[in-house]
Structures are given as C-alpha cells and as structure tokens.
Amino acid sequence: MARGEGAVSTGERPKLAVWKFASCDGCQLSLLDLEDELLALAGAVELADFREATSRYVEGPYDLSLVEGSITTPHDAERIQDVRRASKALVTIGACATAGGVQALRNFADVDEFVAAVYASPDYISTLAASTPISAHVQVDFELNGCPIDKRQLLEVVGAFLHGRKPGIPSTSVCTECKRRGVVCVTVAHGTPCLGPVTHAGCGALCPSYNRGCYGCFGPMETPNTRALIPLLRACGLDQRGVQRVFGTFNVGAEPFTKAGGRA
Ligand code: SF4
Ligand code: SF4
C-alpha cells in the first residue's frame, strides 16, 4: 500500500480510512453527504486515508476502515489482505462490498465473452471470473447494506465502532418501515410487485412512499421468506423472467436473492 510519503498523524484521534474496490463511489459519497454532521465527524476522527475527499493520507494502522466495492481482479484480492492487516476494525459499506454488487451478474455468465466483446485488446485485461463480497476474502466486523447506503445508518455505525458498542441497525424488513411511516402498501392497494417483505430495512421505505415497489437495494433481510413472496410477485403480474429480473439487480450475489431468481 506504500505510495510515497504520507502525512504525520497527530495521534490524538482515532484514524478512519475509506477504501475503494469495484464500485461506483456512491457509498463513499454518502459520507460526504453528511453535510450537517461532517465537521463534527472530521473533528472526532482523523481522516487518515479517504481519496474521494483528499490526497492527504497517513500510514496505518487504522482504527476503522470502511470498505466499498467488490473483489473483481487478482490485484484487488491481494490489496484487501493489506487493508485487513492495517485495520483494527473493518466495515463493508454497500451492496458491492457486502454482496458483490450488480457486477456479480458476471458470476452467471462467461466473463471471457464479455471481455472479448467490450475490449479491443482483451489480453491487457486482468480480471477474475466472479465478483465477490469482501467477506469472501477477509474477516469483516460489520456489513452495512444498501445501494447506496443510508448516510444516517453510516453515521450510527461509525459512532458505534468509535465508542466500542454494537451498531443499532435494525435487521427487519422494509415492510416494518412502511408501517412505521404510515405508508400505504403498494401491493395491497395497487397490486404492485414489491420486494419489501424480504428486503433489509434501512431506506425508510423510500420507493413505497412514492407509490413504487421496493427494488431490494438493501439486500436480503435476516430471515427472508422468498418462497412465500414469489407466488405473490406472480399474482402481481410478473412472469418467471420478471421474477428473475427483480432479484437480479444490486444484490444478485446475495444467496437468498440468487436462489429466488433461479440462478442457483
Ligand atoms: S453499493 Fe451501489 S451506490 Fe454503493 S458503490 Fe456499489 S453500486 Fe455504488
Ligand atoms: S409496500 Fe412493499 S415494503 Fe411496504 S408494506 Fe407493502 S410489501 Fe411491504
């Protein structure tokens, strides 16, 4: 991980590092989106390595590492080992890091065919056959779901790790968020297909509150009963291909959604 001379740590605050692997950067941006809390956060931690925000960096070890993105290249498979060794606690942020992301669709196809179709000189491309979550490579201390993650949940997780307590992140479904907000169920009211009953809470039932079905951005909840949901999705008008498509997005690599979509 050496890359020139780093800045000197003040040694007064816990060191926070943010790492990027195969991803769109949207989850890292959630940290910068914490407009009201960002200054307080920057005062509480030393931003030791966060290339989305600053070129300044401080050598590890780091008290907390936030890891965005999935592992898709041999180089990244080595780099995540370095990150783990340099981190006291490691938290993955977002669907890419926790489930392999939408790029995990490659896991169900021939990646060499994609490479040959996209690149003029495929010989220069070094890639793995599958996109895998960080937990498939190193020990992960906590996984924060979402595509992108929710900035309030991120703040909760960072605060919890800095204070040595368990993050207060609910493991229930999006349906519980509809009930709490008083959002009318789009499936019951309009027959709209919705993945909310099997999807991890965290978005605040964003899509149902705008009369749309849940897309499953936050991945499978703790005990997802996808077998019970599929007949309901079919009754709402989805054919078999439609069911495969709704489970084949950001969290297609999460086992319950892989299976529900008929890919395993
Ligand atoms: S989980 Fe979604 S928002 Fe976050 S980096 Fe991956 S694609 Fe981007
Ligand atoms: S709209 Fe979706 S998430 Fe909300 S209660 Fe109905 S099924 Fe559950």
PDB file of C-alpha atoms and ligand atoms in Angstrom:
ATOM      1  CA  MET A   1       0.000   0.000   0.000  1.00  0.00           C
ATOM      2  CA  ALA A   2       3.012   2.265   0.087  1.00  0.00           C
ATOM      3  CA  ARG A   3       2.591   5.290  -2.210  1.00  0.00           C
ATOM      4  CA  GLY A   4       5.088   7.956  -1.393  1.00  0.00           C
ATOM      5  CA  GLU A   5       5.434   9.798   1.839  1.00  0.00           C
ATOM      6  CA  GLY A   6       2.311  10.151   3.949  1.00  0.00           C
ATOM      7  CA  ALA A   7       1.400  12.950   6.323  1.00  0.00           C
ATOM      8  CA  VAL A   8       2.292  12.676  10.006  1.00  0.00           C
ATOM      9  CA  SER A   9      -0.531  11.532  12.271  1.00  0.00           C
ATOM     10  CA  THR A  10      -1.471  13.787  15.159  1.00  0.00           C
ATOM     11  CA  GLY A  11      -2.061  10.606  17.176  1.00  0.00           C
ATOM     12  CA  GLU A  12      -4.845  12.344  19.078  1.00  0.00           C
ATOM     13  CA  ARG A  13      -7.927  10.971  17.342  1.00  0.00           C
ATOM     14  CA  PRO A  14      -8.948   7.522  16.024  1.00  0.00           C
ATOM     15  CA  LYS A  15      -7.809   7.000  12.450  1.00  0.00           C
ATOM     16  CA  LEU A  16     -10.515   6.411   9.831  1.00  0.00           C
ATOM     17  CA  ALA A  17      -9.704   5.101   6.350  1.00  0.00           C
ATOM     18  CA  VAL A  18     -12.039   4.639   3.380  1.00  0.00           C
ATOM     19  CA  TRP A  19     -11.118   2.110   0.676  1.00  0.00           C
ATOM     20  CA  LYS A  20     -12.499   1.639  -2.810  1.00  0.00           C
ATOM     21  CA  PHE A  21     -12.672  -1.609  -4.784  1.00  0.00           C
ATOM     22  CA  ALA A  22     -15.008  -2.361  -7.757  1.00  0.00           C
ATOM     23  CA  SER A  23     -17.785   0.175  -7.207  1.00  0.00           C
ATOM     24  CA  CYS A  24     -19.347   3.412  -8.411  1.00  0.00           C
ATOM     25  CA  ASP A  25     -18.224   5.529  -5.387  1.00  0.00           C
ATOM     26  CA  GLY A  26     -21.849   6.205  -4.398  1.00  0.00           C
ATOM     27  CA  CYS A  27     -21.423   4.759  -0.923  1.00  0.00           C
ATOM     28  CA  GLN A  28     -18.289   6.797  -0.200  1.00  0.00           C
ATOM     29  CA  LEU A  29     -20.218   9.871  -1.279  1.00  0.00           C
ATOM     30  CA  SER A  30     -22.791   9.100   1.426  1.00  0.00           C
ATOM     31  CA  LEU A  31     -20.072  10.022   3.910  1.00  0.00           C
ATOM     32  CA  LEU A  32     -19.552  13.378   2.203  1.00  0.00           C
ATOM     33  CA  ASP A  33     -23.334  13.817   2.045  1.00  0.00           C
ATOM     34  CA  LEU A  34     -23.376  14.106   5.846  1.00  0.00           C
ATOM     35  CA  GLU A  35     -23.486  17.848   5.437  1.00  0.00           C
ATOM     36  CA  ASP A  36     -24.741  18.718   8.937  1.00  0.00           C
ATOM     37  CA  GLU A  37     -22.516  16.228  10.746  1.00  0.00           C
ATOM     38  CA  LEU A  38     -19.377  16.209   8.595  1.00  0.00           C
ATOM     39  CA  LEU A  39     -17.457  18.857  10.514  1.00  0.00           C
ATOM     40  CA  ALA A  40     -18.215  17.176  13.840  1.00  0.00           C
ATOM     41  CA  LEU A  41     -17.122  13.835  12.389  1.00  0.00           C
ATOM     42  CA  ALA A  42     -13.932  15.313  10.988  1.00  0.00           C
ATOM     43  CA  GLY A  43     -13.236  16.700  14.466  1.00  0.00           C
ATOM     44  CA  ALA A  44     -13.842  13.349  16.155  1.00  0.00           C
ATOM     45  CA  VAL A  45     -11.679  11.229  13.828  1.00  0.00           C
ATOM     46  CA  GLU A  46      -8.536  11.697  11.809  1.00  0.00           C
ATOM     47  CA  LEU A  47      -9.388  11.114   8.150  1.00  0.00           C
ATOM     48  CA  ALA A  48      -6.257   9.093   7.546  1.00  0.00           C
ATOM     49  CA  ASP A  49      -6.995   7.880   4.011  1.00  0.00           C
ATOM     50  CA  PHE A  50     -10.025   8.939   2.002  1.00  0.00           C
ATOM     51  CA  ARG A  51      -9.046   9.573  -1.597  1.00  0.00           C
ATOM     52  CA  GLU A  52     -12.561  10.647  -2.634  1.00  0.00           C
ATOM     53  CA  ALA A  53     -12.126  13.615  -0.290  1.00  0.00           C
ATOM     54  CA  THR A  54      -8.424  14.423  -0.001  1.00  0.00           C
ATOM     55  CA  SER A  55      -4.991  13.488  -1.321  1.00  0.00           C
ATOM     56  CA  ARG A  56      -3.600  13.697   2.239  1.00  0.00           C
ATOM     57  CA  TYR A  57      -3.036  10.328   3.822  1.00  0.00           C
ATOM     58  CA  VAL A  58      -1.494   8.889   6.932  1.00  0.00           C
ATOM     59  CA  GLU A  59       0.089   5.433   7.156  1.00  0.00           C
ATOM     60  CA  GLY A  60      -1.769   2.731   9.093  1.00  0.00           C
ATOM     61  CA  PRO A  61      -2.681   1.018  11.292  1.00  0.00           C
ATOM     62  CA  TYR A  62      -6.219   2.372  11.143  1.00  0.00           C
ATOM     63  CA  ASP A  63      -8.775   2.184  13.947  1.00  0.00           C
ATOM     64  CA  LEU A  64     -11.653   1.814  11.489  1.00  0.00           C
ATOM     65  CA  SER A  65     -11.673   1.016   7.778  1.00  0.00           C
ATOM     66  CA  LEU A  66     -14.768   1.483   5.641  1.00  0.00           C
ATOM     67  CA  VAL A  67     -14.555  -0.683   2.528  1.00  0.00           C
ATOM     68  CA  GLU A  68     -16.624  -0.007  -0.574  1.00  0.00           C
ATOM     69  CA  GLY A  69     -16.725  -2.280  -3.628  1.00  0.00           C
ATOM     70  CA  SER A  70     -16.332  -5.918  -4.573  1.00  0.00           C
ATOM     71  CA  ILE A  71     -13.300  -8.011  -5.473  1.00  0.00           C
ATOM     72  CA  THR A  72     -13.036  -8.481  -9.246  1.00  0.00           C
ATOM     73  CA  THR A  73      -9.305  -8.590 -10.014  1.00  0.00           C
ATOM     74  CA  PRO A  74      -6.306 -10.597  -8.735  1.00  0.00           C
ATOM     75  CA  HIS A  75      -4.709  -7.304  -7.627  1.00  0.00           C
ATOM     76  CA  ASP A  76      -7.739  -6.381  -5.525  1.00  0.00           C
ATOM     77  CA  ALA A  77      -7.752  -9.853  -3.965  1.00  0.00           C
ATOM     78  CA  GLU A  78      -4.230  -9.093  -2.703  1.00  0.00           C
ATOM     79  CA  ARG A  79      -4.971  -5.479  -1.755  1.00  0.00           C
ATOM     80  CA  ILE A  80      -7.876  -6.375   0.539  1.00  0.00           C
ATOM     81  CA  GLN A  81      -5.486  -8.544   2.564  1.00  0.00           C
ATOM     82  CA  ASP A  82      -3.272  -5.477   3.077  1.00  0.00           C
ATOM     83  CA  VAL A  83      -6.296  -3.411   4.113  1.00  0.00           C
ATOM     84  CA  ARG A  84      -7.367  -6.072   6.614  1.00  0.00           C
ATOM     85  CA  ARG A  85      -3.870  -6.279   8.125  1.00  0.00           C
ATOM     86  CA  ALA A  86      -3.776  -2.492   8.525  1.00  0.00           C
ATOM     87  CA  SER A  87      -7.251  -2.228  10.135  1.00  0.00           C
ATOM     88  CA  LYS A  88      -8.313  -2.832  13.725  1.00  0.00           C
ATOM     89  CA  ALA A  89     -11.976  -2.905  12.611  1.00  0.00           C
ATOM     90  CA  LEU A  90     -13.245  -3.343   9.062  1.00  0.00           C
ATOM     91  CA  VAL A  91     -16.784  -2.436   7.984  1.00  0.00           C
ATOM     92  CA  THR A  92     -18.092  -3.052   4.466  1.00  0.00           C
ATOM     93  CA  ILE A  93     -20.406  -0.412   3.042  1.00  0.00           C
ATOM     94  CA  GLY A  94     -22.936  -1.065   0.287  1.00  0.00           C
ATOM     95  CA  ALA A  95     -24.216  -3.855  -1.925  1.00  0.00           C
ATOM     96  CA  CYS A  96     -20.950  -4.123  -3.896  1.00  0.00           C
ATOM     97  CA  ALA A  97     -18.881  -4.813  -0.791  1.00  0.00           C
ATOM     98  CA  THR A  98     -21.465  -6.957   1.018  1.00  0.00           C
ATOM     99  CA  ALA A  99     -22.884  -8.990  -1.901  1.00  0.00           C
ATOM    100  CA  GLY A 100     -20.703  -8.413  -4.988  1.00  0.00           C
ATOM    101  CA  GLY A 101     -22.910  -5.661  -6.455  1.00  0.00           C
ATOM    102  CA  VAL A 102     -24.685  -5.562  -9.802  1.00  0.00           C
ATOM    103  CA  GLN A 103     -21.357  -6.589 -11.332  1.00  0.00           C
ATOM    104  CA  ALA A 104     -21.954 -10.039  -9.784  1.00  0.00           C
ATOM    105  CA  LEU A 105     -24.209 -10.726 -12.779  1.00  0.00           C
ATOM    106  CA  ARG A 106     -20.932 -11.783 -14.407  1.00  0.00           C
ATOM    107  CA  ASN A 107     -20.890 -14.745 -11.989  1.00  0.00           C
ATOM    108  CA  PHE A 108     -23.659 -16.360 -14.041  1.00  0.00           C
ATOM    109  CA  ALA A 109     -22.061 -15.831 -17.454  1.00  0.00           C
ATOM    110  CA  ASP A 110     -18.741 -16.321 -19.216  1.00  0.00           C
ATOM    111  CA  VAL A 111     -16.600 -13.314 -18.283  1.00  0.00           C
ATOM    112  CA  ASP A 112     -14.185 -14.024 -21.163  1.00  0.00           C
ATOM    113  CA  GLU A 113     -17.042 -13.476 -23.623  1.00  0.00           C
ATOM    114  CA  PHE A 114     -17.775 -10.082 -22.029  1.00  0.00           C
ATOM    115  CA  VAL A 115     -14.112  -9.075 -22.141  1.00  0.00           C
ATOM    116  CA  ALA A 116     -13.811 -10.089 -25.794  1.00  0.00           C
ATOM    117  CA  ALA A 117     -16.947  -8.113 -26.688  1.00  0.00           C
ATOM    118  CA  VAL A 118     -16.014  -4.935 -24.784  1.00  0.00           C
ATOM    119  CA  TYR A 119     -12.251  -4.513 -25.168  1.00  0.00           C
ATOM    120  CA  ALA A 120     -10.274  -4.166 -28.395  1.00  0.00           C
ATOM    121  CA  SER A 121      -7.251  -5.885 -26.793  1.00  0.00           C
ATOM    122  CA  PRO A 122      -8.572  -8.376 -24.205  1.00  0.00           C
ATOM    123  CA  ASP A 123      -5.025  -9.567 -23.495  1.00  0.00           C
ATOM    124  CA  TYR A 124      -4.444  -6.451 -21.403  1.00  0.00           C
ATOM    125  CA  ILE A 125      -7.391  -7.199 -19.112  1.00  0.00           C
ATOM    126  CA  SER A 126      -6.691  -8.959 -15.835  1.00  0.00           C
ATOM    127  CA  THR A 127      -9.960  -9.948 -14.200  1.00  0.00           C
ATOM    128  CA  LEU A 128     -11.493 -12.681 -12.087  1.00  0.00           C
ATOM    129  CA  ALA A 129     -14.370 -14.867 -13.286  1.00  0.00           C
ATOM    130  CA  ALA A 130     -16.584 -13.702 -10.411  1.00  0.00           C
ATOM    131  CA  SER A 131     -17.337 -10.547  -8.437  1.00  0.00           C
ATOM    132  CA  THR A 132     -17.252 -11.472  -4.750  1.00  0.00           C
ATOM    133  CA  PRO A 133     -18.014  -9.670  -1.483  1.00  0.00           C
ATOM    134  CA  ILE A 134     -15.238  -8.601   0.856  1.00  0.00           C
ATOM    135  CA  SER A 135     -16.320 -11.231   3.411  1.00  0.00           C
ATOM    136  CA  ALA A 136     -15.330 -13.957   0.926  1.00  0.00           C
ATOM    137  CA  HIS A 137     -11.719 -12.817   1.305  1.00  0.00           C
ATOM    138  CA  VAL A 138     -11.163 -11.435   4.809  1.00  0.00           C
ATOM    139  CA  GLN A 139     -12.880 -11.251   8.166  1.00  0.00           C
ATOM    140  CA  VAL A 140     -15.451  -8.426   8.249  1.00  0.00           C
ATOM    141  CA  ASP A 141     -16.563  -6.860  11.530  1.00  0.00           C
ATOM    142  CA  PHE A 142     -19.842  -5.404  10.281  1.00  0.00           C
ATOM    143  CA  GLU A 143     -21.741  -5.222   6.966  1.00  0.00           C
ATOM    144  CA  LEU A 144     -23.822  -2.155   6.157  1.00  0.00           C
ATOM    145  CA  ASN A 145     -26.370  -2.766   3.405  1.00  0.00           C
ATOM    146  CA  GLY A 146     -27.732  -0.513   0.701  1.00  0.00           C
ATOM    147  CA  CYS A 147     -27.164   0.719  -2.828  1.00  0.00           C
ATOM    148  CA  PRO A 148     -26.236   3.260  -1.824  1.00  0.00           C
ATOM    149  CA  ILE A 149     -26.048   3.007   1.963  1.00  0.00           C
ATOM    150  CA  ASP A 150     -28.108   5.352   4.110  1.00  0.00           C
ATOM    151  CA  LYS A 151     -25.983   8.182   5.496  1.00  0.00           C
ATOM    152  CA  ARG A 152     -27.726   8.154   8.890  1.00  0.00           C
ATOM    153  CA  GLN A 153     -27.006   4.442   9.246  1.00  0.00           C
ATOM    154  CA  LEU A 154     -23.386   5.086   8.276  1.00  0.00           C
ATOM    155  CA  LEU A 155     -23.073   7.711  10.981  1.00  0.00           C
ATOM    156  CA  GLU A 156     -24.560   5.278  13.501  1.00  0.00           C
ATOM    157  CA  VAL A 157     -22.079   2.542  12.527  1.00  0.00           C
ATOM    158  CA  VAL A 158     -19.047   4.847  12.661  1.00  0.00           C
ATOM    159  CA  GLY A 159     -20.180   6.230  16.043  1.00  0.00           C
ATOM    160  CA  ALA A 160     -20.762   2.725  17.397  1.00  0.00           C
ATOM    161  CA  PHE A 161     -17.306   1.481  16.397  1.00  0.00           C
ATOM    162  CA  LEU A 162     -15.585   4.541  17.764  1.00  0.00           C
ATOM    163  CA  HIS A 163     -17.372   4.034  21.110  1.00  0.00           C
ATOM    164  CA  GLY A 164     -16.921   0.261  21.195  1.00  0.00           C
ATOM    165  CA  ARG A 165     -20.616  -0.629  21.095  1.00  0.00           C
ATOM    166  CA  LYS A 166     -22.850  -2.649  18.761  1.00  0.00           C
ATOM    167  CA  PRO A 167     -24.354  -0.618  15.891  1.00  0.00           C
ATOM    168  CA  GLY A 168     -28.087  -0.027  16.293  1.00  0.00           C
ATOM    169  CA  ILE A 169     -29.061  -1.162  12.799  1.00  0.00           C
ATOM    170  CA  PRO A 170     -32.428  -2.972  12.520  1.00  0.00           C
ATOM    171  CA  SER A 171     -32.439  -6.389  10.867  1.00  0.00           C
ATOM    172  CA  THR A 172     -36.139  -6.281   9.958  1.00  0.00           C
ATOM    173  CA  SER A 173     -37.760  -5.798   6.527  1.00  0.00           C
ATOM    174  CA  VAL A 174     -38.791  -2.700   4.575  1.00  0.00           C
ATOM    175  CA  CYS A 175     -42.420  -3.573   5.419  1.00  0.00           C
ATOM    176  CA  THR A 176     -41.768  -2.532   9.031  1.00  0.00           C
ATOM    177  CA  GLU A 177     -40.625   0.871   7.767  1.00  0.00           C
ATOM    178  CA  CYS A 178     -43.847   1.255   5.744  1.00  0.00           C
ATOM    179  CA  LYS A 179     -45.875   0.544   8.864  1.00  0.00           C
ATOM    180  CA  ARG A 180     -43.853   2.968  10.977  1.00  0.00           C
ATOM    181  CA  ARG A 181     -44.224   5.746   8.408  1.00  0.00           C
ATOM    182  CA  GLY A 182     -47.893   5.033   7.684  1.00  0.00           C
ATOM    183  CA  VAL A 183     -47.129   4.333   4.008  1.00  0.00           C
ATOM    184  CA  VAL A 184     -49.986   2.577   2.189  1.00  0.00           C
ATOM    185  CA  CYS A 185     -48.865  -0.856   0.918  1.00  0.00           C
ATOM    186  CA  VAL A 186     -48.494  -0.657  -2.871  1.00  0.00           C
ATOM    187  CA  THR A 187     -49.059  -4.394  -3.255  1.00  0.00           C
ATOM    188  CA  VAL A 188     -52.305  -4.412  -1.298  1.00  0.00           C
ATOM    189  CA  ALA A 189     -53.585  -1.110  -2.734  1.00  0.00           C
ATOM    190  CA  HIS A 190     -52.463  -1.390  -6.358  1.00  0.00           C
ATOM    191  CA  GLY A 191     -51.165  -4.932  -6.949  1.00  0.00           C
ATOM    192  CA  THR A 192     -47.645  -3.565  -7.498  1.00  0.00           C
ATOM    193  CA  PRO A 193     -44.829  -6.148  -7.174  1.00  0.00           C
ATOM    194  CA  CYS A 194     -42.651  -5.262  -4.172  1.00  0.00           C
ATOM    195  CA  LEU A 195     -39.538  -6.878  -2.653  1.00  0.00           C
ATOM    196  CA  GLY A 196     -40.063  -5.106   0.675  1.00  0.00           C
ATOM    197  CA  PRO A 197     -41.112  -8.216   2.641  1.00  0.00           C
ATOM    198  CA  VAL A 198     -37.711  -9.866   2.025  1.00  0.00           C
ATOM    199  CA  THR A 199     -35.511  -6.762   1.901  1.00  0.00           C
ATOM    200  CA  HIS A 200     -33.370  -5.378   4.721  1.00  0.00           C
ATOM    201  CA  ALA A 201     -34.749  -2.210   6.312  1.00  0.00           C
ATOM    202  CA  GLY A 202     -32.689   0.967   6.100  1.00  0.00           C
ATOM    203  CA  CYS A 203     -34.013   3.159   3.291  1.00  0.00           C
ATOM    204  CA  GLY A 204     -37.066   4.301   5.234  1.00  0.00           C
ATOM    205  CA  ALA A 205     -39.410   2.678   2.653  1.00  0.00           C
ATOM    206  CA  LEU A 206     -38.354   5.245   0.090  1.00  0.00           C
ATOM    207  CA  CYS A 207     -39.875   3.630  -3.017  1.00  0.00           C
ATOM    208  CA  PRO A 208     -43.229   2.598  -1.465  1.00  0.00           C
ATOM    209  CA  SER A 209     -43.589   6.152  -0.139  1.00  0.00           C
ATOM    210  CA  TYR A 210     -43.545   7.255  -3.803  1.00  0.00           C
ATOM    211  CA  ASN A 211     -46.032   4.554  -4.823  1.00  0.00           C
ATOM    212  CA  ARG A 212     -43.393   2.235  -6.237  1.00  0.00           C
ATOM    213  CA  GLY A 213     -42.472  -1.300  -5.277  1.00  0.00           C
ATOM    214  CA  CYS A 214     -39.222  -1.928  -3.383  1.00  0.00           C
ATOM    215  CA  TYR A 215     -36.298  -2.884  -5.660  1.00  0.00           C
ATOM    216  CA  GLY A 216     -34.330  -4.704  -2.973  1.00  0.00           C
ATOM    217  CA  CYS A 217     -31.427  -2.213  -2.829  1.00  0.00           C
ATOM    218  CA  PHE A 218     -30.684  -3.098   0.808  1.00  0.00           C
ATOM    219  CA  GLY A 219     -30.370  -6.820   0.089  1.00  0.00           C
ATOM    220  CA  PRO A 220     -31.963  -9.764   1.859  1.00  0.00           C
ATOM    221  CA  MET A 221     -33.203  -9.206   5.409  1.00  0.00           C
ATOM    222  CA  GLU A 222     -32.046 -11.566   8.155  1.00  0.00           C
ATOM    223  CA  THR A 223     -34.703 -14.262   7.543  1.00  0.00           C
ATOM    224  CA  PRO A 224     -36.096 -13.617   4.027  1.00  0.00           C
ATOM    225  CA  ASN A 225     -39.042 -15.841   3.103  1.00  0.00           C
ATOM    226  CA  THR A 226     -38.581 -15.578  -0.658  1.00  0.00           C
ATOM    227  CA  ARG A 227     -40.505 -18.816  -1.262  1.00  0.00           C
ATOM    228  CA  ALA A 228     -43.634 -17.204   0.119  1.00  0.00           C
ATOM    229  CA  LEU A 229     -43.072 -13.965  -1.788  1.00  0.00           C
ATOM    230  CA  ILE A 230     -42.592 -15.432  -5.269  1.00  0.00           C
ATOM    231  CA  PRO A 231     -46.271 -16.570  -5.693  1.00  0.00           C
ATOM    232  CA  LEU A 232     -47.308 -13.051  -4.646  1.00  0.00           C
ATOM    233  CA  LEU A 233     -44.994 -11.497  -7.242  1.00  0.00           C
ATOM    234  CA  ARG A 234     -46.503 -13.830  -9.857  1.00  0.00           C
ATOM    235  CA  ALA A 235     -50.020 -12.847  -8.748  1.00  0.00           C
ATOM    236  CA  CYS A 236     -48.981  -9.208  -9.273  1.00  0.00           C
ATOM    237  CA  GLY A 237     -48.244  -9.983 -12.920  1.00  0.00           C
ATOM    238  CA  LEU A 238     -44.555 -10.964 -13.032  1.00  0.00           C
ATOM    239  CA  ASP A 239     -43.738 -13.999 -15.174  1.00  0.00           C
ATOM    240  CA  GLN A 240     -40.769 -16.249 -14.383  1.00  0.00           C
ATOM    241  CA  ARG A 241     -38.395 -13.965 -16.274  1.00  0.00           C
ATOM    242  CA  GLY A 242     -39.815 -10.984 -14.393  1.00  0.00           C
ATOM    243  CA  VAL A 243     -39.129 -12.667 -11.053  1.00  0.00           C
ATOM    244  CA  GLN A 244     -35.579 -13.411 -12.175  1.00  0.00           C
ATOM    245  CA  ARG A 245     -35.101  -9.784 -13.172  1.00  0.00           C
ATOM    246  CA  VAL A 246     -36.323  -8.260  -9.895  1.00  0.00           C
ATOM    247  CA  PHE A 247     -33.959 -10.471  -7.910  1.00  0.00           C
ATOM    248  CA  GLY A 248     -31.146  -9.878 -10.404  1.00  0.00           C
ATOM    249  CA  THR A 249     -30.006  -6.361  -9.563  1.00  0.00           C
ATOM    250  CA  PHE A 250     -27.669  -4.841  -6.948  1.00  0.00           C
ATOM    251  CA  ASN A 251     -27.817  -7.833  -4.602  1.00  0.00           C
ATOM    252  CA  VAL A 252     -27.960 -10.658  -7.145  1.00  0.00           C
ATOM    253  CA  GLY A 253     -24.885 -12.188  -5.494  1.00  0.00           C
ATOM    254  CA  ALA A 254     -26.574 -12.474  -2.076  1.00  0.00           C
ATOM    255  CA  GLU A 255     -27.537 -16.132  -1.778  1.00  0.00           C
ATOM    256  CA  PRO A 256     -31.261 -15.738  -0.950  1.00  0.00           C
ATOM    257  CA  PHE A 257     -31.737 -13.435  -3.962  1.00  0.00           C
ATOM    258  CA  THR A 258     -29.544 -15.631  -6.202  1.00  0.00           C
ATOM    259  CA  LYS A 259     -31.762 -18.612  -5.382  1.00  0.00           C
ATOM    260  CA  ALA A 260     -35.052 -16.703  -5.589  1.00  0.00           C
ATOM    261  CA  GLY A 261     -34.085 -15.550  -9.079  1.00  0.00           C
ATOM    262  CA  GLY A 262     -33.489 -19.162 -10.119  1.00  0.00           C
ATOM    263  CA  ARG A 263     -29.751 -18.618 -10.614  1.00  0.00           C
ATOM    264  CA  ALA A 264     -28.654 -21.300  -8.145  1.00  0.00           C
TER     265      ALA A 264
HETATM  266  S1  SF4 B   1     -23.459  -0.346  -3.472  1.00  0.00           S
HETATM  267 FE1  SF4 B   1     -24.426   0.858  -5.120  1.00  0.00          FE
HETATM  268  S2  SF4 B   1     -24.017   3.015  -4.579  1.00  0.00           S
HETATM  269 FE2  SF4 B   1     -22.584   1.739  -3.367  1.00  0.00          FE
HETATM  270  S3  SF4 B   1     -20.720   1.665  -4.603  1.00  0.00           S
HETATM  271 FE3  SF4 B   1     -21.937  -0.156  -5.157  1.00  0.00          FE
HETATM  272  S4  SF4 B   1     -23.159   0.478  -6.952  1.00  0.00           S
HETATM  273 FE4  SF4 B   1     -22.359   2.353  -5.983  1.00  0.00          FE
HETATM  274  S1  SF4 B   2     -45.299  -1.536   0.034  1.00  0.00           S
HETATM  275 FE1  SF4 B   2     -43.820  -3.220  -0.050  1.00  0.00          FE
HETATM  276  S2  SF4 B   2     -42.473  -2.817   1.676  1.00  0.00           S
HETATM  277 FE2  SF4 B   2     -44.317  -1.612   2.028  1.00  0.00          FE
HETATM  278  S3  SF4 B   2     -45.670  -2.925   3.272  1.00  0.00           S
HETATM  279 FE3  SF4 B   2     -46.210  -3.275   1.124  1.00  0.00          FE
HETATM  280  S4  SF4 B   2     -44.981  -5.066   0.537  1.00  0.00           S
HETATM  281 FE4  SF4 B   2     -44.055  -4.234   2.393  1.00  0.00          FE
END
